[in-house]
CSV table of C-alpha atoms in Angstrom, one decimal:
chain,number,residue,atom,x,y,z
A,341,MET,CA,21.1,-3.7,-3.5
A,342,SER,CA,23.0,-5.5,-0.8
A,343,GLY,CA,21.6,-6.5,2.6
A,344,ASP,CA,23.9,-4.1,4.4
A,345,TYR,CA,22.8,-1.2,2.2
A,346,LEU,CA,19.2,-2.0,2.9
A,347,LEU,CA,19.8,-2.1,6.6
A,348,SER,CA,21.6,1.3,6.4
A,349,VAL,CA,18.6,2.8,4.7
A,350,LEU,CA,16.3,1.3,7.4
A,351,ASN,CA,18.5,2.8,10.1
A,352,ILE,CA,18.2,6.3,8.5
A,353,ALA,CA,14.4,5.7,8.1
A,354,LEU,CA,14.2,4.9,11.9
A,355,ILE,CA,15.9,8.2,12.7
A,356,TYR,CA,13.6,10.2,10.5
A,357,SER,CA,10.6,8.5,11.8
A,358,ILE,CA,11.4,9.8,15.3
A,359,LEU,CA,11.9,13.2,13.8
A,360,ALA,CA,8.5,13.0,12.0
A,361,VAL,CA,6.6,11.8,15.0
A,362,SER,CA,8.2,14.5,17.2
A,363,LEU,CA,7.3,17.2,14.7
A,364,ASN,CA,3.8,15.9,14.4
A,365,LEU,CA,3.4,16.6,18.1
A,366,VAL,CA,4.0,20.3,17.4
A,367,ILE,CA,2.2,20.6,14.0
A,368,GLY,CA,-0.6,18.0,14.3
A,369,PHE,CA,-1.4,18.2,18.0
A,370,ALA,CA,-0.5,21.8,19.0
A,371,GLY,CA,-1.2,23.3,15.6
A,372,LEU,CA,2.2,25.1,15.4
A,373,LEU,CA,4.0,25.3,12.1
A,374,ASN,CA,7.7,24.7,13.0
A,375,LEU,CA,10.0,25.1,10.0
A,376,GLY,CA,13.2,24.8,12.1
A,377,HIS,CA,13.0,21.3,13.4
A,378,ALA,CA,16.4,20.5,11.8
A,379,ALA,CA,18.0,22.9,14.3
A,380,PHE,CA,17.2,20.5,17.2
A,381,PHE,CA,18.3,17.6,15.1
A,382,ALA,CA,21.7,19.4,14.6
A,383,ILE,CA,22.0,20.3,18.3
A,384,GLY,CA,21.5,16.7,19.3
A,385,ALA,CA,24.0,15.5,16.7
A,386,TYR,CA,26.7,17.9,17.6
A,387,THR,CA,26.2,17.5,21.3
A,388,SER,CA,26.5,13.7,21.2
A,389,ALA,CA,29.4,13.8,18.8
A,390,LEU,CA,31.4,16.2,20.9
A,391,LEU,CA,30.7,14.3,24.1
A,392,THR,CA,31.7,11.0,22.7
A,393,LEU,CA,34.8,12.4,21.0
A,394,VAL,CA,36.1,13.4,24.5
A,395,GLY,CA,35.4,9.9,25.8
A,396,ILE,CA,31.9,10.1,27.3
A,397,PRO,CA,29.9,6.9,26.6
A,398,PHE,CA,27.1,6.9,24.1
A,399,GLY,CA,24.7,5.9,26.8
A,400,ILE,CA,25.2,9.2,28.5
A,401,ALA,CA,25.7,11.3,25.4
A,402,LEU,CA,22.3,10.2,23.9
A,403,PRO,CA,20.0,11.5,26.6
A,404,PHE,CA,22.2,14.6,27.2
A,405,ALA,CA,21.8,15.4,23.5
A,406,GLY,CA,18.0,15.2,23.9
A,407,ILE,CA,18.1,17.4,27.0
A,408,LEU,CA,20.2,20.1,25.5
A,409,ALA,CA,18.0,20.2,22.4
A,410,ALA,CA,14.9,20.4,24.6
A,411,LEU,CA,16.4,23.4,26.5
A,412,PHE,CA,16.9,25.2,23.1
A,413,GLY,CA,13.3,24.2,22.3
A,414,LEU,CA,12.2,25.8,25.6
A,415,LEU,CA,14.2,28.9,24.7
A,416,LEU,CA,12.6,29.1,21.2
A,417,GLY,CA,9.1,28.5,22.6
A,418,ALA,CA,9.5,31.1,25.4
A,419,THR,CA,10.6,33.8,22.9
A,420,SER,CA,8.5,33.0,19.8
A,421,LEU,CA,5.2,31.3,20.7
A,422,LYS,CA,3.4,34.5,21.3
A,423,LEU,CA,3.6,34.8,17.5
A,424,ARG,CA,1.0,33.2,15.2
A,425,GLY,CA,0.7,31.8,11.8
A,426,ASP,CA,3.3,32.9,9.2
A,427,TYR,CA,5.2,35.0,11.8
A,428,LEU,CA,5.8,31.9,13.9
A,429,ALA,CA,6.8,29.9,10.9
A,430,LEU,CA,9.3,32.6,9.9
A,431,ALA,CA,10.7,32.7,13.5
A,432,THR,CA,11.3,29.0,13.6
A,433,LEU,CA,12.9,29.2,10.1
A,434,GLY,CA,15.2,31.9,11.4
A,435,PHE,CA,16.1,29.9,14.4
A,436,GLY,CA,17.1,27.0,12.3
A,437,GLU,CA,19.3,29.1,10.1
A,438,ILE,CA,20.9,30.8,13.2
A,439,VAL,CA,21.8,27.4,14.6
A,440,ARG,CA,23.3,26.3,11.3
A,441,ILE,CA,25.3,29.5,10.9
A,442,VAL,CA,26.7,29.3,14.5
A,443,LEU,CA,27.8,25.7,13.9
A,444,LYS,CA,29.4,26.7,10.6
A,445,ASN,CA,31.4,29.6,12.2
A,446,TRP,CA,32.3,28.2,15.6
A,447,ASP,CA,35.5,26.7,14.4
A,448,GLY,CA,37.0,26.2,17.8
A,449,LEU,CA,34.2,23.8,18.9
A,450,THR,CA,32.6,22.4,15.8
A,451,ARG,CA,35.5,22.7,13.3
A,452,GLY,CA,33.2,24.9,11.2
A,453,ALA,CA,32.5,23.8,7.6
A,454,LEU,CA,35.0,21.0,8.0
A,455,GLY,CA,32.6,19.2,10.3
A,456,LEU,CA,33.3,16.6,12.9
A,457,VAL,CA,35.0,13.4,11.7
A,458,HIS,CA,35.7,10.0,13.2
A,459,ILE,CA,32.6,10.1,15.6
A,460,PRO,CA,32.8,7.0,17.8
A,461,ARG,CA,30.4,4.2,17.2
A,462,PRO,CA,28.0,3.4,20.0
A,463,SER,CA,29.5,1.1,22.6
A,464,PHE,CA,28.1,-0.6,25.8
A,465,LEU,CA,30.6,-2.2,28.2
A,466,GLN,CA,32.8,-4.3,26.0
A,467,PHE,CA,30.4,-4.4,23.0
A,468,THR,CA,30.8,-1.9,20.2
A,469,VAL,CA,28.2,-1.5,17.4
A,470,LYS,CA,29.9,-2.1,14.1
A,471,SER,CA,27.6,-3.7,11.4
A,472,PRO,CA,24.4,-2.2,9.9
A,473,PHE,CA,22.5,-5.0,11.6
A,474,ASP,CA,23.9,-4.1,15.0
A,475,TYR,CA,22.8,-0.5,14.4
A,476,PHE,CA,19.4,-1.7,13.3
A,477,ILE,CA,18.8,-3.6,16.5
A,478,LEU,CA,19.9,-0.7,18.7
A,479,TYR,CA,18.1,2.0,16.7
A,480,PHE,CA,14.9,-0.1,16.5
A,481,ILE,CA,14.9,-0.4,20.3
A,482,ILE,CA,15.5,3.4,20.7
A,483,ALA,CA,12.8,4.2,18.1
A,484,LEU,CA,10.3,1.8,19.7
A,485,VAL,CA,10.8,3.4,23.1
A,486,SER,CA,10.5,6.8,21.6
A,487,PHE,CA,7.2,5.9,19.8
A,488,PHE,CA,5.8,4.4,22.9
A,489,VAL,CA,6.5,7.5,25.0
A,490,MET,CA,5.2,9.9,22.4
A,491,LYS,CA,2.1,7.8,21.9
A,492,LYS,CA,1.4,7.9,25.6
A,493,ILE,CA,1.9,11.7,25.6
A,494,CYS,CA,-0.4,12.2,22.7
A,495,ASN,CA,-3.1,10.0,24.2
A,496,SER,CA,-2.8,11.6,27.7
A,497,PRO,CA,-4.8,14.5,29.0
A,498,PHE,CA,-1.9,16.7,27.9
A,499,GLY,CA,-2.3,15.5,24.3
A,500,ARG,CA,-6.0,16.0,24.3
A,501,THR,CA,-5.6,19.5,25.7
A,502,LEU,CA,-3.2,20.3,22.9
A,503,LYS,CA,-5.8,19.2,20.4
A,504,ALA,CA,-8.4,21.4,22.1
A,505,ILE,CA,-6.0,24.3,21.9
A,506,ARG,CA,-5.4,23.6,18.2
A,507,ASP,CA,-9.1,23.5,17.4
A,508,ASP,CA,-10.2,26.4,19.5
A,509,GLU,CA,-7.6,28.4,21.5
A,510,ILE,CA,-10.1,30.9,22.8
A,511,ALA,CA,-12.4,28.1,24.2
A,512,ALA,CA,-9.4,26.4,25.8
A,513,THR,CA,-8.3,29.6,27.5
A,514,SER,CA,-11.9,30.2,28.8
A,515,LEU,CA,-11.7,26.8,30.4
A,516,GLY,CA,-8.6,27.9,32.4
A,517,LYS,CA,-5.9,26.2,30.3
A,518,ASN,CA,-2.6,28.0,30.1
A,519,VAL,CA,-2.3,27.9,26.4
A,520,PHE,CA,1.2,29.3,26.2
A,521,ARG,CA,2.6,26.8,28.7
A,522,TYR,CA,1.1,23.9,26.8
A,523,LYS,CA,2.6,25.1,23.5
A,524,VAL,CA,6.0,25.6,25.0
A,525,THR,CA,5.9,22.1,26.6
A,526,ALA,CA,4.9,20.6,23.3
A,527,LEU,CA,7.9,22.2,21.6
A,528,PHE,CA,10.1,21.2,24.5
A,529,ILE,CA,9.1,17.5,24.1
A,530,ALA,CA,9.5,17.6,20.4
A,531,ALA,CA,12.9,19.1,20.6
A,532,PHE,CA,14.0,16.4,23.0
A,533,PHE,CA,13.2,13.6,20.7
A,534,ALA,CA,14.7,15.5,17.7
A,535,GLY,CA,17.9,15.7,19.8
A,536,ILE,CA,17.7,12.0,20.3
A,537,ALA,CA,17.4,11.4,16.6
A,538,GLY,CA,20.3,13.8,16.0
A,539,SER,CA,22.5,11.7,18.3
A,540,MET,CA,21.6,8.5,16.5
A,541,PHE,CA,22.3,10.2,13.1
A,542,ALA,CA,25.8,11.4,14.2
A,543,HIS,CA,26.9,7.9,15.4
A,544,VAL,CA,25.6,6.0,12.4
A,545,ILE,CA,27.1,8.5,9.8
A,546,THR,CA,30.2,9.1,11.9
A,547,TYR,CA,30.7,12.5,10.2
A,548,ILE,CA,28.5,15.6,10.4
A,549,GLU,CA,28.9,19.1,9.1
A,550,PRO,CA,26.5,22.2,9.2
A,551,ASN,CA,25.1,21.7,5.7
A,552,SER,CA,23.7,18.3,6.9
A,553,PHE,CA,21.1,20.4,8.7
A,554,THR,CA,19.8,22.9,6.3
A,555,PHE,CA,16.2,24.2,5.8
A,556,LEU,CA,15.8,21.4,3.3
A,557,GLU,CA,16.0,18.9,6.1
A,558,SER,CA,13.2,20.7,8.0
A,559,THR,CA,11.0,20.7,4.9
A,560,ILE,CA,11.6,17.0,4.4
A,561,ILE,CA,10.4,16.3,8.0
A,562,VAL,CA,7.4,18.5,7.5
A,563,ALA,CA,6.6,16.6,4.3
A,564,MET,CA,6.6,13.4,6.3
A,565,VAL,CA,4.1,14.9,8.6
A,566,VAL,CA,1.9,16.0,5.7
A,567,LEU,CA,2.1,12.6,3.9
A,568,GLY,CA,1.4,10.7,7.1
A,569,GLY,CA,-1.5,12.9,8.2
A,570,VAL,CA,-1.4,15.5,11.0
A,571,ALA,CA,-2.0,14.1,14.5
A,572,ASN,CA,-1.3,10.6,13.2
A,573,ILE,CA,1.6,8.8,14.8
A,574,LYS,CA,1.5,5.7,12.7
A,575,GLY,CA,1.1,7.7,9.6
A,576,SER,CA,4.2,9.7,10.4
A,577,VAL,CA,6.3,6.5,10.8
A,578,ILE,CA,5.0,5.0,7.6
A,579,ALA,CA,5.6,8.3,5.7
A,580,ALA,CA,9.2,8.5,7.0
A,581,PHE,CA,9.9,5.0,5.7
A,582,VAL,CA,8.3,5.9,2.4
A,583,LEU,CA,10.2,9.2,1.9
A,584,ILE,CA,13.5,7.7,2.9
A,585,GLY,CA,13.2,4.3,1.3
A,586,PHE,CA,11.3,5.0,-1.9
A,587,PRO,CA,13.9,7.5,-3.4
A,588,GLU,CA,16.6,4.9,-2.8
A,589,LEU,CA,14.6,2.2,-4.5
A,590,PHE,CA,13.7,4.5,-7.4
A,591,LYS,CA,17.4,5.5,-7.7
A,592,PHE,CA,18.4,1.9,-7.8
A,593,VAL,CA,15.8,0.9,-10.4
A,594,VAL,CA,16.5,3.9,-12.6
A,595,GLN,CA,20.3,3.4,-12.4
A,596,VAL,CA,19.9,-0.2,-13.7
A,597,TRP,CA,18.1,1.1,-16.8
A,598,ILE,CA,19.5,4.6,-17.2
A,599,PRO,CA,23.0,5.0,-15.6
A,600,PHE,CA,23.5,8.5,-14.3
A,601,PRO,CA,26.5,10.3,-12.6
A,602,ALA,CA,26.8,10.4,-8.9
A,603,SER,CA,26.4,14.2,-9.0
A,604,ALA,CA,22.8,13.7,-10.1
A,605,GLN,CA,21.8,11.5,-7.2
A,606,ALA,CA,20.7,14.3,-4.9
A,607,GLY,CA,18.6,15.7,-7.7
A,608,ILE,CA,16.8,12.4,-8.3
A,609,LYS,CA,16.0,12.2,-4.6
A,610,MET,CA,14.5,15.7,-4.6
A,611,LEU,CA,12.5,14.9,-7.7
A,612,VAL,CA,11.0,11.9,-6.0
A,613,TYR,CA,10.2,14.0,-2.9
A,614,GLY,CA,8.5,16.6,-5.0
A,615,LEU,CA,6.4,14.1,-6.9
A,616,LEU,CA,5.3,12.4,-3.7
A,617,ILE,CA,4.3,15.8,-2.1
A,618,ILE,CA,2.5,17.0,-5.2
A,619,GLY,CA,0.6,13.7,-5.3
A,620,ALA,CA,-0.4,14.1,-1.6
A,621,MET,CA,-1.6,17.7,-2.1
A,622,LEU,CA,-3.6,16.9,-5.2
A,623,TYR,CA,-5.2,13.5,-4.3
A,624,GLN,CA,-5.0,12.9,-0.6
A,625,PRO,CA,-4.4,16.1,1.3
A,626,GLU,CA,-5.3,14.4,4.6
A,627,GLY,CA,-2.4,12.0,4.3
A,628,TRP,CA,-1.9,10.5,0.8
A,629,GLY,CA,-4.1,7.5,1.7
A,630,ILE,CA,-1.8,6.5,4.6
A,631,ARG,CA,-4.1,7.8,7.3
A,632,LYS,CA,-7.0,6.0,5.8
A,633,LEU,CA,-5.0,2.8,5.4
A,634,VAL,CA,-4.0,2.9,9.1
A,635,ARG,CA,-7.6,3.7,10.2
A,636,LYS,CA,-9.1,0.8,8.1
A,637,LYS,CA,-6.5,-1.6,9.5
A,638,SER,CA,-7.3,-0.5,13.0
A,639,GLU,CA,-11.0,-0.9,12.5
A,640,GLY,CA,-10.5,-4.3,11.0
A,641,ASN,CA,-8.6,-5.5,14.0
A,642,ALA,CA,-11.2,-4.1,16.4
């Protein structure tokens, strides 16, 4: 396993950690089950790719991707957040599939199933990001800023109100809180950061197509939230690195001892995902031990 390959895995893990933390804002803090988070991921990826392909700099395409994804989050929230429980989950699932199908069939803009190729690498002034290490430095900075902002939001009065709504919506309403507005705002913020992650994904892979953003991607992100513990920012980051990094390590170790064809690699990855999630549900439903680990470390430093 070369250093460049390891850095490439870390870059993907940074992207998914942003996705996990942003979804945790919706699931963990607002108490809303969103099964269509990959839709905002896709919107951000396609927006940034299309903009840079016509010559717009990455520094402009990145925030614009987040803004457009956030606007779609606002649209989804305004039309579906009156629903509850399973009905809301189905609505978000349907939204994710609608976005994927539109991307697959809008040949004139997205090239349909062929996808977008030769997506430009990020560049600033005369410097163009080329190596995995360059990507790592850039994406680490973007991720760090994203975590800082989301942590501030979660620890703000807004974040505490979301928790209150999650725990007792009727009580929050009786205290004069506009529950619907808070929920829509949470989805708006989460979609923005998912769009940022999508932009990062498009420019590190340099090729995207609709099947990169299926329901499976949404379930993987939900799994990261579950493994890390709901309403736990640090846990979501750790879980993202575990779910992205561990299957690659497992695949590398297994291939040394038991060579398998490339066609089986996706199956191996899903097998590891399944084992990790089953382990979490059976033994540590609050976060597979990650939440407790983070809490103990925090208490030890206090």
